[in-house]
Amino acid sequence: MLQGSNILGHERPVVIRLSYTTFVLGTVCLPLLGLITCVFISFVFHFDDSTGTHCQVPNYLPSISASISLSPECHIWRLCIGLHSAPRFLVAVTYFKFYKTRFASRFLESSLSCLNLAFSISENLGLLLLTYVSSNETFFVHKEGFVLFIVSSLIYMLITCRLWKAIKKYSLSPEDAKSHHWKVRFLLLNISFCAFAGFFYWKHNMYCQSGSYTLFALFEYLVVFSNMAFHLTAVWDFKSREVMVISCSDDKDF
């Protein structure tokens, strides 16, 4: 994250310059559009394969894991997640630097900032793992990646809400208050959707009731959408910032 082109006293030409809002929207839209595309293709062209389970009861929506394990859906999903993963790491580091500056003299919040970075990275790694190891290839590894993603994302959101509660307390900016307000809302929605998804998944495997897997898939979509919405609040947190790609000089500085 660079705010200018003067690096170590040297003027460097700016190759790419984006507002942080555009940067965040592009990062979030990649998995969003990828997921919608994969679910649509699975629903229209691979309905039986993507909705079939061991219970062999009627289902009407494909789960995310089923949608991203078929072809060409898996290639679309892997491309979108691969492209969005590097910006996600950059956002995580940006937040960490912001928190460390904001809470330099406060031990608790400074420690939480480190945990926030760790779980943000863990969430992204879990997403990469469940993406590049499909349920059709190695179900155990895919499942562990999914669990890592869900647990890390929930803890990350909890810590983030705690940090922004402290920021809102001492900030006069309405943007900070709005960001905290919506972060808490999306966190509560995400927890609720996770609980419903887990309940219907258990119900489907336990009783093989028709429609249970459909409701599981629906709440699984809502879990992902609420997670994306939470990350989208970064447009308020860094509204005035810019992302720049600076051209490096051929000369080496020693």
XYZ file of C-alpha atoms in Angstrom:
254
model
C 0.000 0.000 0.000
C 1.745 3.128 -1.197
C 0.579 6.685 -0.883
C 3.096 8.285 -3.179
C 5.723 7.602 -5.796
C 8.665 8.982 -3.827
C 10.395 5.887 -2.448
C 13.604 6.340 -0.434
C 14.085 9.749 -1.965
C 13.746 8.552 -5.567
C 10.879 9.505 -7.853
C 9.414 6.409 -9.476
C 6.797 6.477 -12.267
C 3.338 5.214 -11.291
C 2.293 2.273 -13.494
C -1.132 1.597 -11.936
C -3.124 3.834 -9.608
C -6.448 2.751 -8.099
C -8.677 4.083 -5.382
C -8.940 1.696 -2.460
C -12.700 1.473 -3.066
C -12.113 0.150 -6.595
C -9.426 -2.193 -5.304
C -11.698 -3.700 -2.617
C -14.702 -3.963 -4.953
C -12.599 -5.786 -7.527
C -11.198 -8.148 -4.893
C -14.648 -9.042 -3.525
C -16.335 -9.255 -6.933
C -13.937 -11.937 -8.194
C -15.148 -14.719 -5.846
C -18.705 -13.370 -5.925
C -19.010 -13.548 -9.704
C -17.083 -16.825 -9.749
C -19.472 -18.410 -7.258
C -22.602 -17.177 -9.038
C -21.240 -18.457 -12.360
C -20.340 -21.887 -10.954
C -23.703 -22.358 -9.222
C -25.558 -21.274 -12.357
C -23.621 -23.662 -14.628
C -24.053 -26.521 -12.154
C -27.773 -25.844 -11.799
C -28.408 -25.634 -15.555
C -25.991 -28.206 -17.002
C -25.003 -30.540 -14.142
C -28.111 -30.551 -11.977
C -28.198 -34.274 -11.134
C -24.456 -34.510 -10.432
C -24.360 -31.365 -8.276
C -27.488 -32.079 -6.216
C -27.129 -35.835 -5.750
C -26.082 -37.133 -2.317
C -25.771 -40.530 -0.594
C -29.362 -40.159 0.691
C -30.752 -40.211 -2.862
C -33.630 -37.859 -1.985
C -34.787 -34.898 -4.102
C -32.658 -31.741 -3.757
C -33.097 -28.501 -5.636
C -29.906 -26.505 -5.097
C -26.272 -27.524 -5.576
C -23.950 -27.021 -2.625
C -20.881 -24.843 -3.101
C -18.532 -27.808 -2.714
C -20.417 -29.733 -5.413
C -20.544 -26.702 -7.722
C -16.797 -26.009 -7.607
C -15.772 -29.666 -8.025
C -17.220 -30.164 -11.513
C -15.773 -29.055 -14.849
C -15.604 -26.316 -16.129
C -16.862 -24.854 -12.840
C -13.753 -25.839 -10.874
C -11.478 -24.025 -13.345
C -13.567 -20.841 -13.174
C -13.599 -20.917 -9.367
C -9.869 -21.627 -9.074
C -9.065 -18.764 -11.441
C -11.202 -16.285 -9.485
C -9.855 -17.346 -6.084
C -6.276 -17.419 -7.327
C -6.555 -13.874 -8.689
C -8.221 -12.536 -5.546
C -5.897 -14.192 -3.011
C -2.912 -11.840 -3.444
C -5.000 -8.668 -2.930
C -6.554 -10.330 0.147
C -3.098 -10.723 1.702
C -2.371 -7.069 0.890
C -5.601 -5.978 2.591
C -4.689 -8.047 5.664
C -1.305 -6.333 5.945
C -2.909 -2.918 5.392
C -5.310 -3.497 8.278
C -2.448 -4.733 10.484
C -0.385 -1.592 9.862
C -3.440 0.589 10.459
C -4.214 -1.109 13.789
C -0.594 -1.046 14.970
C -0.431 2.706 14.320
C -3.819 3.344 15.917
C -3.129 1.217 19.008
C 0.608 1.720 19.416
C 0.290 2.520 23.130
C -2.471 0.002 23.976
C -1.225 -3.518 24.693
C -4.532 -5.392 24.421
C -5.596 -3.913 21.082
C -2.048 -4.172 19.735
C -1.986 -7.889 20.608
C -5.413 -8.375 19.043
C -4.058 -6.733 15.880
C -1.467 -9.510 15.588
C -4.130 -12.182 16.087
C -6.331 -10.418 13.548
C -3.572 -10.646 10.944
C -2.932 -14.320 11.743
C -6.589 -15.308 11.359
C -7.005 -13.197 8.225
C -4.108 -15.072 6.611
C -5.465 -18.383 7.939
C -8.895 -17.637 6.447
C -7.364 -16.957 3.043
C -5.216 -20.115 3.221
C -8.272 -22.186 4.155
C -10.129 -20.789 1.159
C -7.205 -21.630 -1.128
C -7.022 -25.159 0.295
C -10.718 -25.956 -0.167
C -10.554 -24.384 -3.643
C -7.581 -26.268 -5.066
C -8.425 -29.594 -3.393
C -12.004 -30.388 -4.424
C -14.362 -32.704 -2.553
C -14.168 -35.164 -5.469
C -10.374 -35.394 -5.204
C -9.603 -35.654 -1.478
C -12.699 -35.094 0.639
C -10.822 -35.047 3.969
C -8.410 -32.306 2.869
C -11.257 -30.314 1.302
C -13.261 -30.635 4.530
C -10.315 -29.506 6.660
C -9.837 -26.492 4.381
C -13.517 -25.632 4.756
C -13.357 -25.905 8.562
C -10.185 -23.777 8.628
C -11.894 -21.142 6.490
C -15.090 -21.002 8.583
C -13.378 -20.997 12.003
C -10.736 -18.469 10.952
C -13.279 -16.154 9.340
C -15.523 -16.149 12.426
C -12.635 -15.417 14.811
C -11.277 -12.774 12.413
C -14.652 -11.035 12.288
C -15.032 -11.176 16.082
C -11.601 -9.602 16.635
C -12.242 -7.001 13.940
C -15.517 -5.950 15.583
C -13.728 -5.654 18.939
C -11.016 -3.448 17.427
C -13.518 -1.222 15.636
C -15.529 -0.847 18.822
C -12.426 0.722 20.364
C -11.861 2.870 17.280
C -15.460 4.107 17.263
C -15.246 5.014 20.951
C -12.524 7.592 20.378
C -13.348 8.622 16.797
C -15.485 11.542 15.642
C -15.767 10.186 12.101
C -19.253 8.970 11.094
C -17.556 6.550 8.668
C -15.910 4.721 11.584
C -19.233 4.393 13.409
C -20.982 3.171 10.259
C -18.213 0.664 9.560
C -18.444 -0.790 13.070
C -22.247 -0.896 12.898
C -22.315 -2.896 9.680
C -19.417 -5.137 10.696
C -21.393 -6.220 13.761
C -24.513 -6.807 11.651
C -22.693 -8.938 9.097
C -20.954 -10.883 11.886
C -24.291 -11.724 13.549
C -25.787 -12.702 10.196
C -22.783 -14.891 9.408
C -23.008 -16.694 12.754
C -26.745 -17.260 12.267
C -26.308 -18.583 8.730
C -23.491 -20.906 9.866
C -25.743 -22.313 12.601
C -28.628 -22.933 10.194
C -26.321 -24.458 7.569
C -24.799 -26.783 10.169
C -28.240 -27.801 11.446
C -29.630 -28.681 8.020
C -26.400 -30.507 7.058
C -26.706 -32.625 10.226
C -30.409 -33.174 9.595
C -29.778 -34.314 6.022
C -27.071 -36.804 7.018
C -28.986 -38.034 10.060
C -32.498 -38.406 8.651
C -32.119 -38.028 4.841
C -35.137 -35.742 4.717
C -36.081 -34.303 1.349
C -35.271 -30.591 1.181
C -32.787 -30.539 4.071
C -29.796 -30.502 1.736
C -31.444 -27.745 -0.307
C -31.779 -25.576 2.805
C -28.183 -26.395 3.734
C -27.015 -25.195 0.306
C -29.101 -22.016 0.600
C -27.651 -21.093 3.995
C -24.180 -22.024 2.743
C -24.571 -19.376 0.029
C -25.693 -16.853 2.666
C -22.642 -17.662 4.828
C -20.358 -16.802 1.934
C -22.316 -13.687 0.925
C -22.307 -12.305 4.489
C -18.570 -12.993 4.707
C -18.000 -11.065 1.478
C -20.185 -8.209 2.736
C -18.102 -8.028 5.931
C -14.890 -7.697 3.923
C -16.559 -5.088 1.709
C -16.756 -2.686 4.683
C -13.074 -1.946 3.994
C -14.283 0.664 1.486
C -15.319 2.815 4.472
C -12.174 2.082 6.472
C -9.749 3.208 3.764
C -11.962 5.419 1.624
C -9.304 8.100 1.027
C -6.453 5.683 0.326
C -5.004 4.594 -2.987
C -3.210 1.535 -4.280
C -0.242 2.224 -6.541
C 2.078 0.025 -8.525
C 5.434 1.764 -8.849
C 7.948 1.039 -11.575
C 11.316 -0.064 -10.216
C 14.485 1.577 -11.475
C 17.089 -0.501 -13.231
C 19.689 0.943 -10.871
C 20.334 -1.051 -7.727
C 20.541 0.722 -4.387
C 23.029 -0.737 -1.910
